[in-house]
Amino acid sequence: MSNKAFLERSLAAVWHPCTQMKQHETLPLVPISRGNGVWLYDFGGNRYLDAVSSWWVNLFGHCNPRINAALKEQLDKLEHVILAGFTHEPVIQLSERLSQLAPGNLGHCFYGSDGASATEIALKMSFHSWRNRGKSKKTGFVSLQNSYHGETLGALSVTDVALFKDIYAPLLRQSVQVPTPDWRYAAAGETSEAYALRCATSLENHISKHHEEIAALILEPLVQCAAGMGMYHPVYLKRAREICDQYEVHLIADEIAVGFGRTGTLFACEQAGIQPDFLCLSKGITGGYLPLSVVMTHDGVYQTFYDDEVTRGFLHSHSYTGNALACRAALATLDIFEQDHVIERNREKTTQINELMIPLRDHPRVKNFRQIGMIWAFEVDNAAPDFAKNFYLSALSHELLLRPIGNTVYFMPPYVITNDEMQLLVERTLEIIKTV
């Protein structure tokens, strides 16, 4: 079947996410027939280098044979079973392995389906834990300016991206945003560390005054992705942990986008040497194969729910909690990390890729070039109001899948990208910058 036929069928039946559907009268969808490695292919044989890992989820390439094999094996054993009152091997193994890998003593795993679900779970769990401890006034939440934690109502309440939040404001609980440590906001001549510490002082000033009403601080460790890949110094995380400890406030680390090696360590919190009270994971957890999320917490939180009274238990669920197939994909993903020494190899790879990036970094229209782990980002100077759309369309014509955030262009490719493919990405991005 042709691309055109699939376009017509999709537009007639599918309501696409984060999309003004009327735009597709002039902005064609891209129907994908198959994937292989970093490449996606449409029905006309055209290919696109997936430089954004299909919304930051695909770690080891499309149709990875090792994850495929694990799922095929699991299909012959168990596809799914209710997790209330039952359990199964993949969810037990995954929980045990995550507990061994996560920072500190996060020994309890609660499963959801996606990142926003993980945020909802962590917020509810924090509030309910304090309530079970007799501190029912602790109902408020604090997040960073420019934060993004998902688009369900609870997650939107702690999100600070106007595009997603403003229209739904009447439906949302109020939360407080404190200054972001994103170094792009630092004063001239101020180091990223000094600016992060200045922002931490603002955080402490707020929490010291309002801690009796604050359940948790939620933040994205090291990178605020939806805010245009805003990066900050790990000293902020260290101070945030100290402040939360001092004033009895939970710390929720939203590593939905930055976990599983994206920042150069398996979990971004490792770079500050901290353990959060709640660690939210999703996206790369299954290598981009199946929806899954998990909230990890420590025994101190878990024990506040452990009681004979039903209402003191954590009453949250969804039908596919701990799905066996999704857990098996996650286990296969962790196997690849371990067997291929992915974190170490990625560090070597980023050194090589940074050399390839020099012409892009030095381009006169490129501003604020930055990198952490397998994330590269920069702003394009003198960008027109429709820059993101035009850049996206030009990228497709250059065999690239890139989705700028405003005038911020970023690369978050699968870890299996080769130097030759990265060279192609850089060269063609330079060509696009010259024309948009």
Tab-separated table of C-alpha atoms in Angstrom:
chain	number	residue	atom	x	y	z
A	1	MET	CA	0.000	0.000	0.000
A	2	SER	CA	1.226	3.521	-0.768
A	3	ASN	CA	2.088	6.324	1.650
A	4	LYS	CA	-0.934	8.267	0.384
A	5	ALA	CA	-3.379	5.519	1.248
A	6	PHE	CA	-2.062	5.229	4.792
A	7	LEU	CA	-2.185	9.001	5.239
A	8	GLU	CA	-5.856	9.108	4.272
A	9	ARG	CA	-6.757	6.243	6.587
A	10	SER	CA	-4.837	7.693	9.527
A	11	LEU	CA	-6.304	11.170	9.204
A	12	ALA	CA	-9.799	9.705	9.043
A	13	ALA	CA	-9.447	7.509	12.119
A	14	VAL	CA	-6.491	8.510	14.346
A	15	TRP	CA	-6.355	11.569	16.635
A	16	HIS	CA	-2.616	12.154	16.923
A	17	PRO	CA	-0.941	13.377	20.163
A	18	CYS	CA	0.233	16.952	20.780
A	19	THR	CA	-1.137	17.897	17.390
A	20	GLN	CA	-3.432	20.521	15.920
A	21	MET	CA	-5.023	18.103	13.476
A	22	LYS	CA	-5.965	20.844	11.001
A	23	GLN	CA	-2.258	21.390	10.348
A	24	HIS	CA	-2.173	18.018	8.634
A	25	GLU	CA	-4.115	19.500	5.752
A	26	THR	CA	-0.757	20.939	4.647
A	27	LEU	CA	1.721	19.091	6.900
A	28	PRO	CA	1.720	15.441	5.809
A	29	LEU	CA	2.006	12.620	8.297
A	30	VAL	CA	4.906	10.227	7.768
A	31	PRO	CA	3.596	6.633	7.576
A	32	ILE	CA	6.229	4.190	8.786
A	33	SER	CA	6.308	0.625	7.502
A	34	ARG	CA	9.335	-0.708	9.363
A	35	GLY	CA	12.399	0.170	11.418
A	36	ASN	CA	15.953	-1.084	11.656
A	37	GLY	CA	18.602	0.315	13.986
A	38	VAL	CA	18.447	4.109	13.966
A	39	TRP	CA	16.474	4.143	10.704
A	40	LEU	CA	12.745	4.319	10.022
A	41	TYR	CA	11.337	3.527	6.548
A	42	ASP	CA	8.073	4.645	4.965
A	43	PHE	CA	5.998	2.752	2.415
A	44	GLY	CA	7.737	4.510	-0.462
A	45	GLY	CA	11.169	3.294	0.615
A	46	ASN	CA	12.291	6.640	2.033
A	47	ARG	CA	14.326	6.487	5.226
A	48	TYR	CA	14.641	8.759	8.263
A	49	LEU	CA	17.373	8.749	10.898
A	50	ASP	CA	15.536	8.703	14.236
A	51	ALA	CA	17.637	11.356	15.968
A	52	VAL	CA	15.096	11.793	18.794
A	53	SER	CA	14.707	8.086	19.655
A	54	SER	CA	10.974	8.324	18.894
A	55	TRP	CA	10.228	10.693	21.792
A	56	TRP	CA	13.288	9.611	23.769
A	57	VAL	CA	12.297	5.972	24.273
A	58	ASN	CA	14.334	3.894	21.824
A	59	LEU	CA	17.743	3.052	23.289
A	60	PHE	CA	19.066	0.148	21.227
A	61	GLY	CA	17.550	0.637	17.797
A	62	HIS	CA	14.304	-0.343	16.153
A	63	CYS	CA	13.605	-4.075	15.889
A	64	ASN	CA	16.511	-4.967	18.111
A	65	PRO	CA	16.984	-8.726	17.641
A	66	ARG	CA	17.772	-9.413	21.310
A	67	ILE	CA	14.688	-7.655	22.641
A	68	ASN	CA	12.628	-9.255	19.869
A	69	ALA	CA	13.823	-12.702	20.915
A	70	ALA	CA	13.020	-12.087	24.580
A	71	LEU	CA	9.484	-11.009	23.745
A	72	LYS	CA	8.902	-13.992	21.459
A	73	GLU	CA	9.997	-16.308	24.253
A	74	GLN	CA	7.755	-14.566	26.794
A	75	LEU	CA	4.740	-14.775	24.454
A	76	ASP	CA	4.759	-18.544	24.772
A	77	LYS	CA	4.727	-18.364	28.580
A	78	LEU	CA	2.532	-15.494	29.791
A	79	GLU	CA	1.292	-12.278	28.206
A	80	HIS	CA	-0.384	-10.694	31.242
A	81	VAL	CA	-1.971	-11.469	34.592
A	82	ILE	CA	-3.671	-9.268	37.156
A	83	LEU	CA	-1.054	-8.035	39.646
A	84	ALA	CA	-3.536	-7.585	42.490
A	85	GLY	CA	-3.336	-10.852	44.416
A	86	PHE	CA	-1.069	-12.472	41.801
A	87	THR	CA	2.545	-12.098	40.707
A	88	HIS	CA	4.841	-13.432	37.992
A	89	GLU	CA	8.501	-14.009	37.258
A	90	PRO	CA	9.279	-11.030	34.949
A	91	VAL	CA	7.911	-8.429	37.388
A	92	ILE	CA	9.780	-10.014	40.303
A	93	GLN	CA	13.053	-10.186	38.379
A	94	LEU	CA	12.702	-6.628	37.104
A	95	SER	CA	11.951	-5.255	40.566
A	96	GLU	CA	14.944	-7.064	42.057
A	97	ARG	CA	17.308	-5.856	39.345
A	98	LEU	CA	16.108	-2.260	39.463
A	99	SER	CA	16.543	-2.254	43.238
A	100	GLN	CA	20.126	-3.440	42.819
A	101	LEU	CA	20.881	-0.793	40.187
A	102	ALA	CA	19.113	2.279	41.575
A	103	PRO	CA	20.924	4.698	43.887
A	104	GLY	CA	20.623	4.005	47.615
A	105	ASN	CA	18.027	1.627	49.016
A	106	LEU	CA	15.037	1.972	46.730
A	107	GLY	CA	13.755	-1.523	47.327
A	108	HIS	CA	10.053	-1.190	46.497
A	109	CYS	CA	8.695	-0.902	42.933
A	110	PHE	CA	5.174	0.231	42.003
A	111	TYR	CA	4.295	-0.095	38.320
A	112	GLY	CA	2.354	2.092	35.892
A	113	SER	CA	2.062	2.422	32.148
A	114	ASP	CA	3.812	5.666	31.187
A	115	GLY	CA	5.675	8.670	32.524
A	116	ALA	CA	2.653	10.754	33.494
A	117	SER	CA	1.271	7.755	35.389
A	118	ALA	CA	4.543	7.502	37.306
A	119	THR	CA	4.289	11.164	38.273
A	120	GLU	CA	0.709	10.676	39.459
A	121	ILE	CA	1.763	7.658	41.528
A	122	ALA	CA	4.664	9.509	43.160
A	123	LEU	CA	2.556	12.568	44.022
A	124	LYS	CA	-0.253	10.470	45.508
A	125	MET	CA	2.168	8.212	47.341
A	126	SER	CA	3.980	11.168	48.899
A	127	PHE	CA	0.769	12.816	50.084
A	128	HIS	CA	-0.674	9.549	51.389
A	129	SER	CA	2.536	8.641	53.190
A	130	TRP	CA	2.553	11.929	55.097
A	131	ARG	CA	-1.158	11.503	55.890
A	132	ASN	CA	-0.498	8.029	57.292
A	133	ARG	CA	2.164	9.608	59.492
A	134	GLY	CA	-0.359	12.075	60.894
A	135	LYS	CA	0.900	15.053	58.872
A	136	SER	CA	-2.248	15.755	56.890
A	137	LYS	CA	-1.320	19.413	56.266
A	138	LYS	CA	1.429	18.319	53.858
A	139	THR	CA	-0.613	18.521	50.652
A	140	GLY	CA	1.427	20.935	48.519
A	141	PHE	CA	4.074	20.343	45.873
A	142	VAL	CA	7.023	22.357	44.601
A	143	SER	CA	8.606	22.048	41.167
A	144	LEU	CA	11.094	23.997	39.078
A	145	GLN	CA	10.290	26.763	36.649
A	146	ASN	CA	10.060	25.312	33.125
A	147	SER	CA	9.465	21.837	34.554
A	148	TYR	CA	7.594	19.135	32.659
A	149	HIS	CA	6.211	16.040	34.385
A	150	GLY	CA	3.414	14.843	32.118
A	151	GLU	CA	-0.022	15.849	30.868
A	152	THR	CA	-2.519	14.128	33.146
A	153	LEU	CA	-4.138	16.465	35.659
A	154	GLY	CA	-1.873	15.755	38.626
A	155	ALA	CA	1.254	15.796	36.475
A	156	LEU	CA	0.148	19.034	34.794
A	157	SER	CA	-0.277	20.612	38.208
A	158	VAL	CA	3.487	20.421	38.760
A	159	THR	CA	4.359	21.171	35.123
A	160	ASP	CA	5.394	24.700	34.116
A	161	VAL	CA	5.177	24.663	30.322
A	162	ALA	CA	2.426	27.068	29.286
A	163	LEU	CA	1.647	25.311	26.005
A	164	PHE	CA	0.485	22.208	27.853
A	165	LYS	CA	-0.814	23.740	31.073
A	166	ASP	CA	-2.581	27.038	30.536
A	167	ILE	CA	-5.768	25.833	28.842
A	168	TYR	CA	-6.380	23.294	31.618
A	169	ALA	CA	-5.519	25.642	34.492
A	170	PRO	CA	-9.086	25.684	35.910
A	171	LEU	CA	-8.882	21.911	36.426
A	172	LEU	CA	-5.522	21.860	38.216
A	173	ARG	CA	-4.349	22.019	41.818
A	174	GLN	CA	-2.029	24.912	42.540
A	175	SER	CA	1.664	24.236	43.002
A	176	VAL	CA	4.679	26.460	43.484
A	177	GLN	CA	7.579	26.836	41.054
A	178	VAL	CA	11.029	27.890	42.237
A	179	PRO	CA	13.849	29.248	40.030
A	180	THR	CA	15.303	26.773	37.559
A	181	PRO	CA	19.043	26.054	37.831
A	182	ASP	CA	19.239	25.810	34.005
A	183	TRP	CA	22.565	27.535	33.313
A	184	ARG	CA	21.140	29.465	30.343
A	185	TYR	CA	19.579	31.778	32.950
A	186	ALA	CA	22.841	32.475	34.782
A	187	ALA	CA	24.177	36.011	34.947
A	188	ALA	CA	27.010	37.016	32.650
A	189	GLY	CA	30.224	35.521	33.967
A	190	GLU	CA	28.436	33.345	36.546
A	191	THR	CA	29.438	29.676	36.493
A	192	SER	CA	26.818	26.949	36.219
A	193	GLU	CA	27.745	25.763	39.713
A	194	ALA	CA	27.448	29.210	41.253
A	195	TYR	CA	24.093	29.760	39.579
A	196	ALA	CA	22.830	26.344	40.723
A	197	LEU	CA	23.779	27.184	44.304
A	198	ARG	CA	22.018	30.551	44.028
A	199	CYS	CA	18.860	28.763	42.873
A	200	ALA	CA	19.226	26.268	45.716
A	201	THR	CA	19.209	29.192	48.150
A	202	SER	CA	15.876	30.316	46.664
A	203	LEU	CA	14.581	26.775	47.106
A	204	GLU	CA	15.655	26.725	50.749
A	205	ASN	CA	14.072	30.115	51.406
A	206	HIS	CA	10.724	28.837	50.159
A	207	ILE	CA	10.802	25.421	51.831
A	208	SER	CA	11.977	26.824	55.169
A	209	LYS	CA	8.869	29.017	55.281
A	210	HIS	CA	6.305	26.523	53.982
A	211	HIS	CA	7.621	23.038	54.796
A	212	GLU	CA	4.684	22.192	57.061
A	213	GLU	CA	2.392	22.308	54.006
A	214	ILE	CA	4.797	20.787	51.436
A	215	ALA	CA	4.652	17.077	50.700
A	216	ALA	CA	7.376	16.920	48.048
A	217	LEU	CA	9.718	18.676	45.694
A	218	ILE	CA	9.630	17.127	42.217
A	219	LEU	CA	12.351	17.781	39.657
A	220	GLU	CA	13.989	16.398	36.524
A	221	PRO	CA	17.598	15.614	37.467
A	222	LEU	CA	20.249	17.456	35.374
A	223	VAL	CA	18.123	18.055	32.240
A	224	GLN	CA	14.748	19.755	31.851
A	225	CYS	CA	13.945	18.123	28.555
A	226	ALA	CA	10.641	19.659	27.397
A	227	ALA	CA	11.922	23.117	28.377
A	228	GLY	CA	14.419	22.965	25.521
A	229	MET	CA	16.991	20.629	27.063
A	230	GLY	CA	17.853	22.960	29.930
A	231	MET	CA	20.897	21.523	31.700
A	232	TYR	CA	22.178	22.262	35.182
A	233	HIS	CA	24.984	21.470	37.597
A	234	PRO	CA	24.554	18.395	39.859
A	235	VAL	CA	25.346	20.469	42.954
A	236	TYR	CA	21.712	21.616	42.826
A	237	LEU	CA	20.531	18.040	43.353
A	238	LYS	CA	22.882	17.622	46.280
A	239	ARG	CA	21.612	20.773	47.963
A	240	ALA	CA	17.984	19.901	47.178
A	241	ARG	CA	18.448	16.558	48.933
A	242	GLU	CA	19.976	18.270	51.983
A	243	ILE	CA	17.176	20.861	52.123
A	244	CYS	CA	14.448	18.235	51.824
A	245	ASP	CA	16.060	16.196	54.589
A	246	GLN	CA	16.356	19.213	56.863
A	247	TYR	CA	12.712	20.260	56.490
A	248	GLU	CA	11.025	16.842	56.127
A	249	VAL	CA	9.979	17.149	52.493
A	250	HIS	CA	10.048	14.250	50.051
A	251	LEU	CA	12.274	14.487	46.986
A	252	ILE	CA	10.789	13.037	43.781
A	253	ALA	CA	13.309	12.476	40.986
A	254	ASP	CA	11.564	12.369	37.610
A	255	GLU	CA	14.061	10.363	35.556
A	256	ILE	CA	11.430	9.382	33.004
A	257	ALA	CA	13.437	10.951	30.173
A	258	VAL	CA	16.955	11.047	31.634
A	259	GLY	CA	17.198	7.616	33.228
A	260	PHE	CA	18.823	4.531	31.722
A	261	GLY	CA	22.102	6.062	30.687
A	262	ARG	CA	20.930	9.149	28.824
A	263	THR	CA	23.036	11.549	30.951
A	264	GLY	CA	26.151	9.354	31.081
A	265	THR	CA	25.314	7.384	34.235
A	266	LEU	CA	22.567	4.800	34.501
A	267	PHE	CA	20.566	7.247	36.615
A	268	ALA	CA	21.179	10.996	36.602
A	269	CYS	CA	20.955	11.188	40.425
A	270	GLU	CA	24.189	9.222	40.618
A	271	GLN	CA	26.108	12.289	39.442
A	272	ALA	CA	25.129	14.101	42.642
A	273	GLY	CA	25.544	11.055	44.858
A	274	ILE	CA	21.973	11.249	46.156
A	275	GLN	CA	19.037	8.926	46.727
A	276	PRO	CA	15.586	10.412	46.111
A	277	ASP	CA	12.553	9.318	48.110
A	278	PHE	CA	10.787	8.453	44.863
A	279	LEU	CA	12.443	7.605	41.547
A	280	CYS	CA	10.141	7.791	38.504
A	281	LEU	CA	11.212	5.758	35.467
A	282	SER	CA	9.672	5.099	32.057
A	283	LYS	CA	10.521	5.774	28.365
A	284	GLY	CA	13.800	3.861	27.886
A	285	ILE	CA	12.923	1.224	30.480
A	286	THR	CA	11.668	-1.177	27.779
A	287	GLY	CA	14.074	0.007	25.089
A	288	GLY	CA	11.181	1.767	23.385
A	289	TYR	CA	9.125	-1.375	22.894
A	290	LEU	CA	6.142	-1.366	25.263
A	291	PRO	CA	4.467	1.070	27.667
A	292	LEU	CA	5.796	0.694	31.204
A	293	SER	CA	6.703	2.923	34.115
A	294	VAL	CA	7.791	2.348	37.682
A	295	VAL	CA	8.035	4.392	40.849
A	296	MET	CA	10.719	3.196	43.233
A	297	THR	CA	10.798	4.128	46.894
A	298	HIS	CA	12.536	3.145	50.121
A	299	ASP	CA	11.375	1.215	53.161
A	300	GLY	CA	10.674	4.367	55.162
A	301	VAL	CA	7.844	5.276	52.785
A	302	TYR	CA	6.698	1.680	52.282
A	303	GLN	CA	6.276	1.059	56.005
A	304	THR	CA	3.897	4.016	56.393
A	305	PHE	CA	1.376	2.059	54.278
A	306	TYR	CA	1.982	-1.352	55.893
A	307	ASP	CA	-1.027	-1.795	58.169
A	308	ASP	CA	-4.145	-3.885	58.879
A	309	GLU	CA	-6.376	-0.983	57.846
A	310	VAL	CA	-7.242	-1.104	54.127
A	311	THR	CA	-7.490	2.652	53.701
A	312	ARG	CA	-3.902	3.052	54.855
A	313	GLY	CA	-2.787	0.959	51.878
A	314	PHE	CA	-1.868	2.616	48.593
A	315	LEU	CA	-5.112	2.348	46.642
A	316	HIS	CA	-3.900	2.957	43.104
A	317	SER	CA	-3.971	0.633	40.120
A	318	HIS	CA	-4.516	0.155	36.434
A	319	SER	CA	-5.477	-2.992	34.574
A	320	TYR	CA	-2.080	-3.631	32.973
A	321	THR	CA	0.085	-2.955	36.042
A	322	GLY	CA	3.360	-4.888	35.795
A	323	ASN	CA	2.502	-6.351	32.380
A	324	ALA	CA	4.617	-9.472	31.812
A	325	LEU	CA	5.569	-8.647	28.224
A	326	ALA	CA	6.622	-5.103	29.114
A	327	CYS	CA	8.648	-6.366	32.088
A	328	ARG	CA	10.353	-8.918	29.849
A	329	ALA	CA	11.298	-6.194	27.370
A	330	ALA	CA	12.724	-4.192	30.280
A	331	LEU	CA	14.751	-7.180	31.444
A	332	ALA	CA	16.148	-7.633	27.935
A	333	THR	CA	17.055	-3.946	27.908
A	334	LEU	CA	18.916	-4.306	31.209
A	335	ASP	CA	20.681	-7.387	29.819
A	336	ILE	CA	22.043	-5.295	26.947
A	337	PHE	CA	23.266	-2.633	29.372
A	338	GLU	CA	25.109	-5.258	31.372
A	339	GLN	CA	26.425	-7.529	28.624
A	340	ASP	CA	27.549	-4.728	26.290
A	341	HIS	CA	28.950	-2.419	29.003
A	342	VAL	CA	26.761	0.289	27.516
A	343	ILE	CA	27.530	3.076	30.003
A	344	GLU	CA	31.288	2.733	29.482
A	345	ARG	CA	30.937	2.419	25.700
A	346	ASN	CA	28.650	5.443	25.549
A	347	ARG	CA	31.251	7.539	27.336
A	348	GLU	CA	33.802	6.593	24.696
A	349	LYS	CA	31.262	7.219	21.962
A	350	THR	CA	30.348	10.695	23.230
A	351	THR	CA	34.019	11.698	23.194
A	352	GLN	CA	34.200	10.701	19.526
A	353	ILE	CA	30.870	12.322	18.683
A	354	ASN	CA	31.858	15.584	20.374
A	355	GLU	CA	34.722	15.810	17.894
A	356	LEU	CA	32.239	15.402	15.050
A	357	MET	CA	30.133	18.178	16.570
A	358	ILE	CA	32.829	20.860	16.389
A	359	PRO	CA	31.682	22.348	13.040
A	360	LEU	CA	28.140	22.559	14.398
A	361	ARG	CA	29.219	24.012	17.735
A	362	ASP	CA	31.281	26.686	15.963
A	363	HIS	CA	28.598	27.704	13.440
A	364	PRO	CA	27.795	31.433	13.793
A	365	ARG	CA	24.031	30.799	14.169
A	366	VAL	CA	24.480	28.168	16.888
A	367	LYS	CA	24.156	29.462	20.460
A	368	ASN	CA	24.388	27.759	23.857
A	369	PHE	CA	25.760	24.507	22.471
A	370	ARG	CA	25.617	21.975	25.302
A	371	GLN	CA	25.965	18.276	25.922
A	372	ILE	CA	25.515	15.784	28.715
A	373	GLY	CA	25.810	12.076	28.076
A	374	MET	CA	23.924	11.197	24.895
A	375	ILE	CA	22.054	14.521	24.689
A	376	TRP	CA	23.206	17.428	22.525
A	377	ALA	CA	21.304	20.696	22.199
A	378	PHE	CA	21.675	24.247	20.930
A	379	GLU	CA	19.628	27.286	19.981
A	380	VAL	CA	19.549	28.690	16.464
A	381	ASP	CA	19.997	32.455	16.368
A	382	ASN	CA	17.636	34.701	14.387
A	383	ALA	CA	15.014	31.951	14.155
A	384	ALA	CA	11.714	32.830	12.500
A	385	PRO	CA	8.414	32.274	14.384
A	386	ASP	CA	7.732	29.123	12.342
A	387	PHE	CA	11.289	27.852	12.744
A	388	ALA	CA	10.385	24.544	14.431
A	389	LYS	CA	7.921	23.531	11.717
A	390	ASN	CA	10.212	24.534	8.854
A	391	PHE	CA	13.214	22.836	10.432
A	392	TYR	CA	11.226	19.642	10.958
A	393	LEU	CA	10.077	19.581	7.326
A	394	SER	CA	13.547	20.339	6.000
A	395	ALA	CA	14.978	17.595	8.218
A	396	LEU	CA	12.577	15.045	6.703
A	397	SER	CA	13.747	16.021	3.234
A	398	HIS	CA	17.309	15.386	4.467
A	399	GLU	CA	16.388	11.907	5.803
A	400	LEU	CA	16.333	13.057	9.428
A	401	LEU	CA	13.690	12.892	12.148
A	402	LEU	CA	14.253	16.008	14.281
A	403	ARG	CA	11.627	17.880	16.314
A	404	PRO	CA	12.950	21.254	17.576
A	405	ILE	CA	11.471	22.735	20.746
A	406	GLY	CA	10.982	26.344	19.729
A	407	ASN	CA	14.374	27.427	18.402
A	408	THR	CA	16.158	24.637	20.296
A	409	VAL	CA	17.484	21.790	18.170
A	410	TYR	CA	18.471	18.656	20.042
A	411	PHE	CA	19.835	15.190	19.343
A	412	MET	CA	18.863	12.218	21.537
A	413	PRO	CA	19.687	9.315	19.225
A	414	PRO	CA	19.567	5.607	20.052
A	415	TYR	CA	22.782	4.435	21.678
A	416	VAL	CA	23.510	2.163	18.712
A	417	ILE	CA	24.119	5.087	16.352
A	418	THR	CA	27.459	4.757	14.551
A	419	ASN	CA	30.019	7.498	13.998
A	420	ASP	CA	29.188	7.496	10.280
A	421	GLU	CA	25.493	7.974	11.052
A	422	MET	CA	26.320	10.726	13.514
A	423	GLN	CA	28.528	12.396	10.914
A	424	LEU	CA	25.603	12.313	8.486
A	425	LEU	CA	23.335	13.821	11.157
A	426	VAL	CA	25.760	16.676	11.817
A	427	GLU	CA	26.454	17.439	8.160
A	428	ARG	CA	22.798	17.500	7.193
A	429	THR	CA	21.841	19.560	10.235
A	430	LEU	CA	24.392	22.138	9.111
A	431	GLU	CA	22.804	22.154	5.660
A	432	ILE	CA	19.372	22.751	7.197
A	433	ILE	CA	20.588	25.625	9.408
A	434	LYS	CA	21.782	27.424	6.284
A	435	THR	CA	18.290	27.406	4.781
A	436	VAL	CA	15.783	27.912	7.633
